[in-house]
Structure formats: structure tokens, C-alpha cells
Coordinates of C-alpha atoms in Angstrom, one line a residue:
M569 CA 148.3 9.7 58.0
I570 CA 145.3 11.3 57.1
G571 CA 143.4 12.8 60.0
R572 CA 140.0 12.4 60.7
Y573 CA 139.0 15.9 58.9
G574 CA 141.5 15.0 55.8
V575 CA 144.1 16.6 57.3
T576 CA 147.4 15.4 57.2
L577 CA 149.7 14.8 60.4
K578 CA 152.7 14.5 59.8
R579 CA 154.6 12.4 63.0
L580 CA 158.6 11.5 63.0
I581 CA 159.3 8.1 65.4
V582 CA 162.3 8.5 67.8
P583 CA 163.5 5.1 68.4
A584 CA 166.5 5.8 70.4
V585 CA 165.7 7.6 73.7
A586 CA 166.9 7.3 77.0
G587 CA 164.6 6.3 79.7
G588 CA 163.0 4.1 77.8
M589 CA 160.8 5.5 76.1
L590 CA 159.4 5.6 72.6
L591 CA 158.5 9.5 72.2
L592 CA 157.3 11.7 69.2
A593 CA 159.2 14.2 67.7
P594 CA 156.0 16.7 66.4
V595 CA 157.1 17.7 63.0
A596 CA 155.3 21.1 63.0
S597 CA 151.7 20.4 61.2
T598 CA 149.4 23.0 58.9
G599 CA 146.1 23.9 59.1
Q600 CA 143.3 23.7 61.5
E601 CA 142.0 20.3 62.7
G602 CA 138.4 19.7 64.4
G603 CA 137.8 23.6 64.2
A604 CA 141.0 23.7 67.3
E605 CA 144.2 25.1 66.2
A606 CA 147.0 22.4 65.6
V607 CA 148.0 20.4 69.1
Q608 CA 151.2 18.9 68.9
P609 CA 152.0 15.5 70.5
S610 CA 152.9 15.4 74.2
H611 CA 154.7 12.7 76.6
A612 CA 152.7 13.5 79.7
I613 CA 149.5 15.5 80.5
A614 CA 148.7 17.4 84.1
M615 CA 145.4 18.2 85.1
H616 CA 146.1 21.7 85.9
G617 CA 149.9 23.6 85.0
E618 CA 152.6 21.6 83.2
P619 CA 154.2 18.2 83.9
A620 CA 156.3 18.0 86.2
L621 CA 159.0 15.3 84.3
P622 CA 160.6 16.5 80.8
P623 CA 160.1 14.4 77.7
I624 CA 163.1 12.1 78.3
F625 CA 163.3 11.1 82.3
Q626 CA 165.0 7.7 83.4
H627 CA 162.5 6.9 86.1
F628 CA 160.1 8.5 88.7
P629 CA 161.6 10.3 91.8
Y630 CA 160.2 7.6 94.2
A631 CA 161.1 4.4 92.5
D632 CA 164.7 2.8 92.9
P633 CA 165.5 1.6 89.4
R634 CA 168.9 0.0 91.3
A635 CA 165.7 -2.5 93.3
P636 CA 166.8 -5.5 93.4
K637 CA 164.4 -8.1 90.9
G638 CA 163.0 -11.7 92.2
G639 CA 161.4 -13.0 95.8
Q640 CA 158.1 -12.7 96.4
I641 CA 155.9 -11.0 98.8
V642 CA 152.4 -11.7 100.5
Y643 CA 149.5 -8.9 101.5
G644 CA 146.8 -10.6 103.9
V645 CA 142.8 -9.6 103.0
Q646 CA 140.4 -9.1 105.4
G647 CA 137.8 -11.0 103.3
T648 CA 136.9 -12.9 100.7
F649 CA 136.6 -13.2 97.0
D650 CA 134.4 -14.8 94.1
S651 CA 135.6 -12.7 90.9
L652 CA 138.5 -12.5 88.8
N653 CA 137.2 -9.3 87.5
P654 CA 137.7 -6.0 88.8
F655 CA 136.1 -4.1 85.9
V656 CA 132.2 -5.2 86.7
I657 CA 129.3 -4.7 89.4
Q658 CA 129.1 -8.2 89.7
G659 CA 130.4 -10.1 92.7
L660 CA 133.4 -9.0 94.5
P661 CA 136.8 -9.2 92.8
A662 CA 139.9 -10.3 94.1
L663 CA 143.1 -7.9 94.7
G664 CA 145.9 -6.8 92.3
V665 CA 144.8 -7.7 88.5
S666 CA 144.0 -4.2 87.8
G667 CA 147.4 -2.5 88.0
N668 CA 149.5 -5.2 88.1
V669 CA 147.4 -7.4 85.2
V670 CA 145.2 -5.0 83.1
E671 CA 147.3 -2.3 83.1
S672 CA 146.1 1.8 81.2
L673 CA 146.9 3.4 78.2
M674 CA 149.3 6.0 80.5
A675 CA 150.7 5.9 84.2
R676 CA 150.1 8.2 87.0
S677 CA 152.4 10.0 88.8
Y678 CA 152.3 9.6 92.7
D679 CA 154.4 12.6 93.2
E680 CA 151.7 14.7 91.6
P681 CA 148.3 16.1 92.4
F682 CA 146.8 14.1 89.1
T683 CA 149.6 13.9 85.9
L684 CA 150.1 11.2 83.5
Y685 CA 152.9 9.7 81.3
G686 CA 152.8 7.5 78.6
L687 CA 152.9 4.1 79.5
I688 CA 150.6 2.3 76.8
A689 CA 149.9 5.4 74.8
E690 CA 153.6 6.7 74.2
S691 CA 151.7 9.9 73.7
I692 CA 148.8 11.9 74.0
R693 CA 147.2 15.2 71.9
V694 CA 144.9 17.0 73.7
P695 CA 143.9 20.9 72.7
K696 CA 143.8 23.8 75.2
D697 CA 139.7 23.4 75.2
R698 CA 139.9 19.7 75.7
S699 CA 137.0 18.9 73.3
W700 CA 139.3 15.9 72.4
V701 CA 142.0 13.8 72.9
E702 CA 144.0 11.7 70.9
F703 CA 146.7 8.2 71.7
R704 CA 149.6 7.3 69.8
I705 CA 150.2 3.8 70.9
D706 CA 153.9 2.2 71.9
D707 CA 155.0 0.3 69.0
R708 CA 156.1 -2.2 71.2
A709 CA 153.1 -2.7 74.1
Q710 CA 151.6 -5.9 73.7
F711 CA 149.2 -7.9 75.7
S712 CA 150.7 -11.1 78.0
D713 CA 150.0 -13.5 75.0
G714 CA 152.5 -11.5 73.1
R715 CA 150.0 -9.6 70.8
S716 CA 150.6 -6.2 69.7
I717 CA 148.3 -3.4 71.4
T718 CA 146.1 -1.6 68.7
A719 CA 143.8 0.9 68.6
E720 CA 141.0 -0.7 68.2
D721 CA 141.8 -2.9 71.6
V722 CA 141.7 0.3 72.8
V723 CA 137.8 1.4 71.2
F724 CA 136.6 -2.1 72.2
S725 CA 138.1 -1.6 76.1
W726 CA 136.0 1.7 75.7
Q727 CA 132.8 0.6 74.0
L728 CA 133.0 -2.4 76.8
L729 CA 133.3 -0.6 79.7
K730 CA 130.4 1.8 78.7
N731 CA 128.3 -0.6 78.5
K732 CA 129.0 -3.5 80.4
G733 CA 131.5 -1.8 83.1
R734 CA 131.4 -0.5 86.7
P735 CA 129.2 2.6 87.6
N736 CA 132.3 4.7 87.4
H737 CA 132.8 3.3 83.9
R738 CA 130.1 3.9 82.6
L739 CA 129.7 7.7 83.9
Y740 CA 132.5 9.0 82.9
Y741 CA 133.4 6.9 79.2
S742 CA 129.5 7.8 78.3
K743 CA 130.7 11.4 78.2
V744 CA 132.7 10.2 75.1
A745 CA 130.8 11.7 71.8
K746 CA 132.8 9.6 69.2
A747 CA 135.8 6.9 69.9
E748 CA 137.3 5.7 66.5
A749 CA 140.6 4.1 65.2
L750 CA 142.8 6.6 62.8
D751 CA 145.2 4.4 61.9
Q752 CA 146.2 0.8 63.6
K753 CA 148.0 3.1 66.3
T754 CA 146.3 5.7 66.9
V755 CA 142.7 6.5 68.7
R756 CA 141.1 9.4 69.0
F757 CA 137.8 10.4 71.2
D758 CA 135.7 13.0 70.8
L759 CA 134.2 14.6 73.8
A760 CA 132.5 17.4 72.6
G761 CA 129.4 18.8 75.0
A762 CA 130.9 17.1 78.1
E763 CA 132.7 19.9 79.6
D764 CA 134.9 18.0 81.6
R765 CA 138.5 18.7 81.8
E766 CA 139.3 15.5 83.5
L767 CA 137.8 13.7 81.0
P768 CA 141.2 13.2 79.0
L769 CA 142.9 11.9 82.1
I770 CA 140.2 9.6 82.5
L771 CA 140.6 8.3 79.2
G772 CA 144.1 7.9 80.1
M773 CA 143.7 5.6 82.7
M774 CA 141.4 3.4 81.2
P775 CA 142.0 -0.3 81.8
I776 CA 142.9 -1.8 77.7
L777 CA 141.3 -5.3 77.5
A778 CA 142.3 -7.5 74.8
K779 CA 139.7 -8.0 72.1
H780 CA 140.8 -11.1 70.5
V781 CA 140.0 -13.3 73.7
T782 CA 137.2 -10.8 75.6
D783 CA 133.5 -12.3 75.0
P784 CA 131.6 -8.7 75.5
E785 CA 128.9 -11.3 75.9
T786 CA 129.9 -13.0 79.3
F787 CA 131.9 -10.1 80.6
E788 CA 129.7 -8.2 83.3
A789 CA 129.5 -11.6 84.5
G790 CA 132.2 -11.7 86.3
G791 CA 133.4 -14.9 87.4
W792 CA 136.7 -17.0 87.4
E793 CA 137.9 -16.4 83.3
P794 CA 141.6 -14.4 84.2
L795 CA 141.2 -11.5 82.0
L796 CA 144.1 -11.3 79.3
G797 CA 146.4 -7.8 79.7
S798 CA 149.7 -5.6 79.4
G799 CA 150.5 -5.8 82.5
P800 CA 153.9 -6.8 84.1
Y801 CA 152.1 -10.1 85.7
V802 CA 150.1 -13.1 85.1
I803 CA 147.6 -15.0 86.8
D804 CA 149.4 -17.8 88.1
E805 CA 147.0 -19.7 90.5
V806 CA 143.2 -19.6 92.2
R807 CA 142.4 -20.7 95.5
R808 CA 139.1 -19.8 95.0
G809 CA 138.2 -17.0 97.9
E810 CA 141.5 -17.8 99.9
S811 CA 144.3 -17.1 97.8
L812 CA 145.7 -15.3 94.2
T813 CA 149.2 -15.5 93.3
L814 CA 150.5 -13.7 90.3
T815 CA 153.9 -14.3 88.6
R816 CA 155.9 -11.9 86.3
N817 CA 155.5 -12.1 83.5
P818 CA 159.0 -12.3 81.4
R819 CA 158.4 -11.2 77.9
Y820 CA 156.4 -7.8 80.0
W821 CA 157.0 -5.4 77.0
A822 CA 157.4 -2.2 79.3
A823 CA 160.1 -3.8 81.5
D824 CA 162.9 -1.3 81.0
H825 CA 160.3 1.6 80.3
A826 CA 161.0 5.3 82.6
A827 CA 157.3 4.9 84.1
T828 CA 157.7 1.2 85.5
R829 CA 161.6 1.7 86.0
G830 CA 162.4 0.5 89.3
H831 CA 158.7 -0.9 90.2
N832 CA 157.5 -4.7 89.3
N833 CA 160.2 -5.9 91.6
F834 CA 158.9 -9.7 93.3
D835 CA 159.0 -12.9 90.7
K836 CA 155.5 -13.6 92.8
I837 CA 152.6 -11.8 94.3
R838 CA 150.4 -13.5 96.1
Y839 CA 147.1 -12.5 98.1
D840 CA 146.0 -14.7 101.1
Y841 CA 142.3 -13.7 102.3
Y842 CA 141.4 -14.1 105.9
R843 CA 138.1 -14.1 107.4
D844 CA 138.1 -11.6 110.4
A845 CA 141.4 -9.5 111.6
N846 CA 142.5 -11.4 114.4
T847 CA 143.6 -14.2 112.2
L848 CA 144.9 -12.0 109.7
F849 CA 146.8 -10.2 112.5
E850 CA 148.6 -13.7 113.9
A851 CA 149.6 -14.5 110.3
F852 CA 152.0 -11.8 110.1
K853 CA 153.3 -11.9 113.4
R854 CA 153.7 -15.4 112.0
G855 CA 156.0 -14.4 109.0
L856 CA 152.9 -15.5 106.4
V857 CA 151.9 -12.3 105.5
D858 CA 155.1 -9.8 104.4
L859 CA 153.8 -6.1 105.1
R860 CA 150.8 -4.7 106.7
I861 CA 148.8 -1.1 107.5
E862 CA 147.6 -0.8 110.8
T863 CA 144.7 0.7 111.1
E864 CA 144.0 0.0 114.7
P865 CA 145.7 2.7 117.4
G866 CA 145.5 0.1 120.7
R867 CA 147.4 -3.0 118.4
W868 CA 149.9 -0.2 116.9
M869 CA 150.8 1.3 120.3
S870 CA 150.6 -2.0 122.9
G871 CA 150.3 -5.1 120.3
Y872 CA 153.1 -5.0 118.1
D873 CA 155.6 -6.7 121.2
F874 CA 156.0 -10.2 119.7
P875 CA 159.6 -11.7 118.8
G876 CA 159.8 -10.6 115.2
V877 CA 159.9 -7.0 116.5
R878 CA 162.0 -7.3 119.4
D879 CA 164.4 -9.6 117.4
G880 CA 164.1 -6.8 114.9
K881 CA 163.1 -8.8 112.1
V882 CA 159.3 -7.3 112.2
V883 CA 160.5 -2.7 111.3
M884 CA 157.5 -0.5 111.8
E885 CA 157.5 2.4 110.8
E886 CA 155.4 5.9 110.4
L887 CA 154.7 7.8 107.1
E888 CA 154.0 10.7 106.3
T889 CA 152.1 11.5 103.1
G890 CA 151.0 14.4 101.3
T891 CA 147.1 13.4 100.5
P892 CA 143.8 14.8 102.3
K893 CA 142.8 12.1 105.4
G894 CA 139.9 11.8 103.6
M895 CA 136.5 11.2 104.9
N896 CA 135.7 8.2 107.8
G897 CA 132.3 8.4 109.2
F898 CA 129.0 6.7 110.0
V899 CA 126.6 7.2 107.1
F900 CA 123.1 7.5 107.1
N901 CA 121.1 6.1 104.4
T902 CA 119.1 9.2 103.4
R903 CA 116.6 7.0 101.9
R904 CA 115.5 6.1 104.7
P905 CA 112.4 8.3 106.6
L906 CA 114.4 8.4 109.9
F907 CA 117.1 10.1 108.4
S908 CA 115.6 12.1 106.1
D909 CA 115.4 15.1 108.1
V910 CA 118.9 17.0 108.6
R911 CA 117.9 18.3 112.3
V912 CA 117.7 14.4 113.5
R913 CA 121.4 13.7 111.5
E914 CA 123.0 16.5 112.9
A915 CA 121.4 15.5 116.6
L916 CA 122.7 12.0 115.8
G917 CA 126.1 13.4 115.1
L918 CA 126.3 15.5 118.7
L919 CA 125.9 11.6 120.3
F920 CA 129.2 10.7 118.6
D921 CA 131.4 10.9 122.0
F922 CA 134.9 11.2 120.0
E923 CA 136.5 12.7 123.2
W924 CA 135.5 9.4 125.4
M925 CA 136.5 6.9 122.9
N926 CA 139.9 8.4 121.8
A927 CA 140.8 7.8 125.4
N928 CA 139.8 4.9 125.8
L929 CA 139.7 2.9 123.4
F930 CA 142.4 4.7 120.7
G931 CA 145.1 5.6 123.7
G932 CA 144.6 9.0 121.9
A933 CA 145.8 8.3 119.1
Y934 CA 143.7 9.7 116.6
S935 CA 142.7 13.5 115.6
R936 CA 138.7 14.3 114.4
T937 CA 137.9 14.4 111.2
S938 CA 136.2 17.6 110.6
S939 CA 136.1 17.7 106.7
Y940 CA 136.0 15.5 103.2
F941 CA 139.6 17.3 102.7
E942 CA 140.9 17.5 105.3
G943 CA 144.5 18.1 105.9
S944 CA 145.0 19.9 103.1
E945 CA 144.3 23.2 100.8
L946 CA 141.1 21.8 99.2
T947 CA 139.6 21.6 103.1
A948 CA 136.8 24.3 104.3
S949 CA 137.5 23.5 107.8
G950 CA 138.9 27.0 109.6
R951 CA 138.4 28.7 106.4
P952 CA 135.7 31.7 105.9
A953 CA 134.0 31.0 102.3
S954 CA 136.3 33.1 99.8
P955 CA 134.1 35.8 97.5
A956 CA 134.5 33.2 94.7
E957 CA 132.9 30.4 96.8
N958 CA 130.5 32.8 97.4
A959 CA 129.9 33.7 94.2
L960 CA 129.5 29.3 93.5
L961 CA 127.0 29.0 96.6
T962 CA 124.7 32.4 95.8
P963 CA 122.7 30.6 94.0
F964 CA 122.0 27.9 96.7
E965 CA 121.2 30.4 99.2
G966 CA 120.1 28.5 103.0
V967 CA 122.2 25.2 101.7
V968 CA 125.1 26.0 103.6
R969 CA 124.8 26.9 106.8
D970 CA 126.5 30.3 108.4
D971 CA 129.3 28.6 110.8
I972 CA 129.9 26.2 107.9
L973 CA 130.3 29.3 105.5
A974 CA 132.2 31.5 107.8
G975 CA 134.8 28.0 108.8
T976 CA 133.8 27.6 112.2
W977 CA 131.9 24.9 112.6
R978 CA 133.4 21.9 114.1
P979 CA 132.5 18.3 115.4
S980 CA 131.2 18.4 118.6
V981 CA 133.6 18.1 121.1
S982 CA 132.8 16.7 125.0
D983 CA 133.9 16.3 128.3
G984 CA 135.3 13.2 127.7
S985 CA 133.9 11.8 130.5
G986 CA 130.9 9.4 128.4
R987 CA 127.8 11.6 129.4
D988 CA 128.2 15.2 128.2
R989 CA 125.0 16.7 129.0
R990 CA 125.7 19.7 127.2
A991 CA 125.6 17.6 123.8
L992 CA 122.5 15.3 125.1
A993 CA 120.8 18.6 125.5
R994 CA 121.8 20.3 122.2
A995 CA 120.6 16.8 120.2
L996 CA 117.5 16.6 122.3
N997 CA 116.3 20.4 121.1
L998 CA 117.0 19.2 117.7
F999 CA 115.0 16.0 117.9
A1000 CA 112.2 18.2 119.2
E1001 CA 112.5 20.1 116.6
A1002 CA 112.1 16.8 114.4
G1003 CA 108.9 15.7 116.4
W1004 CA 110.8 13.4 118.7
A1005 CA 110.2 13.5 122.1
P1006 CA 111.2 11.4 125.0
S1007 CA 108.2 8.8 126.5
N1008 CA 109.3 6.2 129.3
G1009 CA 113.1 6.3 128.6
A1010 CA 112.8 5.6 124.8
L1011 CA 112.3 8.5 121.9
R1012 CA 109.5 8.9 120.0
R1013 CA 107.5 10.4 116.9
D1014 CA 104.0 9.4 117.1
G1015 CA 104.5 6.4 119.2
K1016 CA 107.6 4.7 117.6
R1017 CA 110.1 4.1 118.6
F1018 CA 113.8 5.8 117.7
A1019 CA 115.4 3.1 116.5
F1020 CA 118.3 1.7 113.7
E1021 CA 120.6 -1.1 113.0
I1022 CA 124.3 0.1 112.0
M1023 CA 125.8 -2.9 109.6
V1024 CA 129.8 -3.4 110.0
R1025 CA 131.9 -5.4 108.4
T1026 CA 134.9 -6.1 110.6
K1027 CA 135.5 -6.2 114.4
D1028 CA 137.2 -3.4 114.9
Q1029 CA 134.0 -1.2 112.8
E1030 CA 132.1 -3.9 115.1
R1031 CA 133.8 -2.1 118.7
V1032 CA 133.6 1.5 117.5
A1033 CA 129.5 1.1 116.1
L1034 CA 128.5 -0.8 119.6
A1035 CA 130.4 2.4 121.5
Y1036 CA 128.6 4.0 119.8
A1037 CA 125.1 2.8 120.4
K1038 CA 126.0 2.9 124.1
S1039 CA 126.0 7.0 124.2
L1040 CA 122.6 6.8 121.9
E1041 CA 121.0 5.3 124.7
R1042 CA 121.2 8.1 126.4
A1043 CA 119.1 9.7 124.3
G1044 CA 116.5 7.3 124.2
I1045 CA 117.7 5.4 120.9
M1046 CA 117.4 1.8 120.0
A1047 CA 120.9 1.4 117.7
S1048 CA 121.7 -2.7 117.3
V1049 CA 125.1 -3.5 115.6
R1050 CA 125.4 -6.2 112.8
L1051 CA 128.8 -7.9 112.0
I1052 CA 128.0 -9.4 108.6
D1053 CA 130.5 -11.1 105.9
A1054 CA 132.4 -9.3 103.1
L1055 CA 130.2 -10.5 100.0
Q1056 CA 126.9 -9.6 102.0
F1057 CA 128.2 -6.2 103.0
E1058 CA 129.0 -5.6 99.7
R1059 CA 125.4 -7.0 98.4
R1060 CA 123.8 -4.4 100.6
L1061 CA 125.8 -1.8 100.2
A1062 CA 124.9 -1.4 96.5
E1063 CA 121.6 -2.7 97.1
R1064 CA 121.4 0.0 100.1
E1065 CA 120.2 -2.0 101.6
F1066 CA 121.0 -1.0 105.3
D1067 CA 120.2 2.3 107.6
M1068 CA 123.6 3.0 108.2
T1069 CA 127.2 1.7 108.1
V1070 CA 130.5 2.1 108.1
Y1071 CA 132.7 3.8 104.7
F1072 CA 135.4 5.5 104.2
W1073 CA 135.8 8.0 101.1
L1074 CA 138.6 8.1 99.5
S1075 CA 140.5 11.9 98.7
S1076 CA 142.0 13.0 96.1
L1077 CA 144.9 16.4 95.4
S1078 CA 143.3 16.4 92.8
P1079 CA 139.5 15.5 93.2
G1080 CA 137.2 15.0 90.0
N1081 CA 134.7 13.3 87.9
E1082 CA 135.2 10.9 91.5
Q1083 CA 133.3 13.5 93.4
S1084 CA 129.8 12.6 91.1
L1085 CA 129.8 8.4 92.0
Y1086 CA 130.3 9.9 96.0
W1087 CA 127.6 13.0 96.1
S1088 CA 125.8 13.4 92.6
S1089 CA 122.1 13.4 92.4
A1090 CA 122.6 10.8 89.2
A1091 CA 124.2 8.1 91.6
A1092 CA 121.7 8.7 94.3
D1093 CA 120.0 5.6 93.4
Q1094 CA 122.9 4.0 90.7
P1095 CA 123.7 0.3 92.1
G1096 CA 126.9 0.4 92.4
S1097 CA 127.7 4.0 93.0
R1098 CA 129.1 5.1 96.0
N1099 CA 126.7 8.0 96.8
Y1100 CA 125.9 5.5 100.2
A1101 CA 124.1 8.5 101.5
G1102 CA 121.7 8.8 99.1
V1103 CA 123.2 12.7 98.9
D1104 CA 120.2 14.2 96.8
E1105 CA 121.2 18.2 96.1
P1106 CA 121.7 20.5 93.1
A1107 CA 124.3 22.3 95.5
A1108 CA 126.1 19.4 95.6
D1109 CA 125.7 18.7 91.8
A1110 CA 126.6 22.1 91.0
M1111 CA 129.9 22.3 92.5
I1112 CA 131.0 19.0 91.0
A1113 CA 130.2 20.2 87.4
A1114 CA 132.3 23.3 89.4
I1115 CA 135.1 21.0 89.9
L1116 CA 134.9 19.5 86.6
G1117 CA 135.1 22.8 84.4
A1118 CA 138.0 24.1 86.6
E1119 CA 140.7 25.5 84.4
T1120 CA 143.2 26.6 86.7
R1121 CA 144.3 24.7 90.3
E1122 CA 143.0 28.1 91.7
N1123 CA 139.4 27.5 90.5
L1124 CA 139.2 23.3 91.7
V1125 CA 140.4 24.4 95.2
T1126 CA 137.8 26.9 95.3
A1127 CA 134.9 24.3 93.8
T1128 CA 136.6 21.8 95.8
R1129 CA 135.6 23.7 99.5
A1130 CA 132.4 25.2 97.9
L1131 CA 131.5 21.3 97.8
D1132 CA 133.0 20.8 101.4
R1133 CA 130.9 23.1 102.2
V1134 CA 127.6 22.2 100.9
L1135 CA 128.0 18.2 102.4
L1136 CA 129.6 18.8 105.7
S1137 CA 125.5 21.3 105.7
G1138 CA 124.1 18.0 104.6
F1139 CA 125.4 16.5 107.3
Y1140 CA 125.0 13.2 105.2
T1141 CA 128.1 11.0 107.8
V1142 CA 129.0 11.2 111.5
P1143 CA 132.9 12.1 111.2
L1144 CA 134.8 9.8 112.8
Y1145 CA 138.7 10.0 113.0
H1146 CA 141.9 9.6 111.4
A1147 CA 145.7 8.8 112.4
P1148 CA 148.6 11.3 111.6
K1149 CA 150.5 8.9 110.0
Q1150 CA 150.1 6.3 107.7
W1151 CA 151.3 3.2 110.5
L1152 CA 153.3 0.5 108.4
A1153 CA 154.8 -2.8 109.5
R1154 CA 157.0 -5.1 107.6
W1155 CA 159.0 -7.9 107.8
S1156 CA 163.1 -7.0 107.0
R1157 CA 163.3 -9.8 104.0
I1158 CA 161.0 -6.3 102.3
D1159 CA 162.2 -3.3 101.8
H1160 CA 161.6 -0.2 100.0
P1161 CA 163.0 3.5 98.5
I1162 CA 164.4 6.2 100.9
R1163 CA 162.0 8.3 98.6
N1164 CA 158.3 8.4 99.6
S1165 CA 155.8 9.6 97.2
L1166 CA 153.5 12.7 98.1
F1167 CA 151.0 9.4 97.9
G1168 CA 152.6 7.9 100.7
P1169 CA 154.2 4.3 99.8
I1170 CA 154.0 2.7 96.4
F1171 CA 154.3 -0.7 97.1
E1172 CA 155.0 -1.8 93.3
T1173 CA 158.2 0.4 93.6
W1174 CA 159.0 -2.5 96.4
W1175 CA 161.6 -5.0 96.9
H1176 CA 162.8 -8.5 98.2
K1177 CA 166.1 -8.5 100.2
E1178 CA 168.4 -10.7 100.5
P1179 CA 168.8 -11.7 104.3
A1180 CA 172.4 -11.2 105.7
P1181 CA 174.5 -13.3 105.6

């Protein structure tokens, strides 16, 4: 085969390999390629270091290859949906399409911070400087209609998502200088100038769509037309806004692939949608929903006294995870003049009485969150800035507060009475510095009262927001709480039509490009991005760039901690709380492997268990 620069690329296909993987056994190449040393194909790629699993492996450690096949699982989802396309911003997509119906070039291992193993792409080639990446497509890979996946489909998917996909796709894929099919099964991406070491992995996670049936002209509109992918399931039945049923594809090309062995064990997967949390919980109690991740501690401690639990038919588990806890918080829309002053935002954070709320609403089950990367080596909380962090932050003098730089800052701690005068006094001092003062029982500036709306989407969020609004009354602040439906909530989020809302940012052990969508200046006013707070801070941009350019794990940790300090200093959220473990309840007809993954339960590895005779 003649490569991009006229260099002969030699490969030897080895068809019989244990573990169901068709790997490439490299033959030494000669000469240079694209100005870089010749690079041999690999079965996997790690963000930092080496992949944990060898070229020939049987299955991921957290999957059980002996798992029985059959039966179905029913998930309960609060909300609704009006689209089957999860790859565009238009509409609220149904869960289950990405991964189950449309799969990616490579498969992620959930036992490592960020490592991908071959799937559609049986191998990957990438030079040390990561200035390009090349994927070789498995000859067996095919879409659910039986048509083989080609390099042309990969280039088509990249182009389509770059131009019409969600903001994350547009951001990531626009960094590619050039994409081309070298032959029917080999695709190469030129990443020159991107300065993004994560980009080869991001491309490895790209969903692959079928060019022969996907219409670019209608793709961005979303809608009810099912997408054709190469995943283990196909869309079987759709009840608009109510349920989505997937059926196992009997011709799934990778059914015995090492990366999927022990996965995809149910014959059917159904997602049933419920309008409110109480109805969803009642459905679980009646056995209409098979499993439930509980997020309400009061319910976890006292709400599971029903026949299914007493009879042993419902199993309650508290599972450990090795990932950061993430940031759950009240989010300020700093685009609003009311929240443009950091002193105002800090003052509002002081008035959130976690100790009273935890004792009276949650039975003491929660811990306060004090970092965007809580519970991991990535957090800056409790750690003074290292010399390397200081070096990154030095060009942005004054952006990070001294107490946050020293690692001593914590969210305000009250006496638990619900009327802590110290917190109120500190908050009023900050308000005064920003020009706000009490007047006739109300906090005012230039005669205008301090008032805003908190937008929520669930009853649980509403309860917390109402308690917070009550505490704000002590400072003369009027906060109204508005509960809206899922569709309207997502629309207002995307269009930034809110004062304050509640949001949870999931944190990874390997932060990367998603941080740009969360916190970069470029994403601040980009519809559909997750920079809901409107962060527009050059220091945050610089720390994100350092994360993307980190060549070692140590450099990544340093840059992430520095970003954590920048975000904490900006007081863009009122940090809420997190559970020490993941609470999960399941009907005993559903079972899972003994070994959990680093990321927690991987539901693709669970199975339906026949009832005891």
C-alpha cells in the first residue's frame, strides 16, 4: 500500500488471535513518514503511559465472559425526549442510541484513567508528538444492515459532526487539519498545529455513521429517523416521549470481540420515561423499572421499606468508585449584571447553610464539595500550590486568591442552626463592598432590590433551592424558585435564559477537551456548550491549554490543580455536596460482575438472571 507521502506501508494480517481480536503484526517500515520516525501500529492508546492490557487479551477485567445472554432490562428516566439523534443540539435526545446503536472507532477501558482499545479500528498508529493519527478498520466491522465499514464512512462521520454535530464535536474535530482515506480500510488525520495531545483519543471515540443512508441535509434537524450504526443493538420500538426499546442485533459483528466480551447481555433494553421523580420511584417499587441509582439520601435511608426489599427481591448496594466526585452546585449566570461581581457571588455562597440542610433534609448523609475534582489527586483543595503550579499561574497574578493558592480555602461552615450570624455578617460586608446595603428589610443598590430566579428541573432540586432561598431572605434577598419541564429546561440552558440553576459537571480522572466546553472563553457564548456560568477568564484558558498539552501524568495533575484554583477563585458556583458512595438498588433478577470498574458500575456488563426454581 502506498501511503500519504509515497512511502510503502507494510502490514501483515494475522487472522487467528485469541480474544476475538484481529490485530496487526507490524513489519518494520523503512524511511520517514510525514517528517517523523516510522511508527508501528498498536492495539491501544493511553493518554499517558502505556495501556494496561497486552495486545492479546480475553476481556476487560470488570466484565464476566460467562455472563448469560437473554432477557431484558428496563431503565427508568425522568423527563421526556423528542429526538433519536444524540449527536446534534436540536431537540432532547432519547438515551441509549450512543454506544448501543452507534459505536465508536475504539472502546474505552473503564479500569484506566483514559485508554482506548481497538474496536471498529483494529489498530492505531500515532507518532510521539501526536501530530497525526491513523486508524486501520477491522475487516469484519459492518453496520447493522450488513454493509462493511470503510475509511470513507469514517471521513464522512468526521466531516458531518464537525459541521453539524454538537458543540463538543465541532470544537474537537475542527482541530483536524486534514482527513483522508489512504485506502478502503485506512484513514489518517493530520493534527498539525492542534497542540492537543488528547486529540488522537478523541478521534478514537468518534461515533461512526453510515454514509450510504445518512442525509447531511436533514441530520442537524434531529427528529425521529433512526440512525444506522454498527452497535450491538438496533432501535425496535419508539413511543414518542415515553419509551425507547432496543433489540440485540443477531448479526452484530463484534459479538465475540475482546472489547465486548461479557457486554451487551440483554436481548432487549427499554428506557421508560416518567414526568416526575415520585412516579419514577413508585414504578421501581412495583418492579416496572429494574434498577435505580439513588441520589436522595433521605429516600435511601427511609424510603426503601417496601415489600420488594423486605422479601429480598430488591438488592440495595453501596458501591465504591475511583473517579472524582464532580461539581454539583448552584450555577451563577455571570452574563447577568447581578452576578458579574465576584464579591457578590462569594457572598451568596456564604449564605448556603450546608450543615443545617445536611442535618435536616439529608440525615447527615452528604459531604460538602470543595473542589471541581473532589476526592482525587486532581483536587487543589487542602494542597498548597506546587512550584510547577505557581509557574503556570504566575502570568495571571491576582486571579487566584491567596487562601486558595495555599489550599486552605473551604466553603463556609455554619453552626447548623440555620441562622448563623457570622456567615451573614461576612456576606453583608462583601455585599457592601459591591455597593449593596440593607434598606427596609431588603438588600438594595441604587434603589433596586436584589432579586433573582433559581431554575430547577426536579422536585429534589426544588426542595434544596427553596431551603436556600429561605436562607437568603435573612440578607434581604428575594430568590424565587421555578420548576420547569425537561424540554424547557434544556432549551433555557442552551440559550442561557436563566439567572441561577442547578447543574452537575462530571469529572474525569483524565481531564481534557471537555474542560474547554465547560470553562473556556470560546464556549462562554456558544449555544449548547456547558459553560453555563459564562466563565471568560484568560487564566482558565491557559490552564486548559496546559492540560491538553500535558505529556506526562504529573504535568496533567499540575495543570488540573491549577485550573481548580482558578475556578474556585472565580466563585462561579455555590458548591453543594456529594455522596461518599454510589447508592444503587436493583431487582434481584438483574445481576452484575463481582468486580467493579474504576469508574463504578458498567451497566453494559450486567445481565438478566433467571429466577430460582
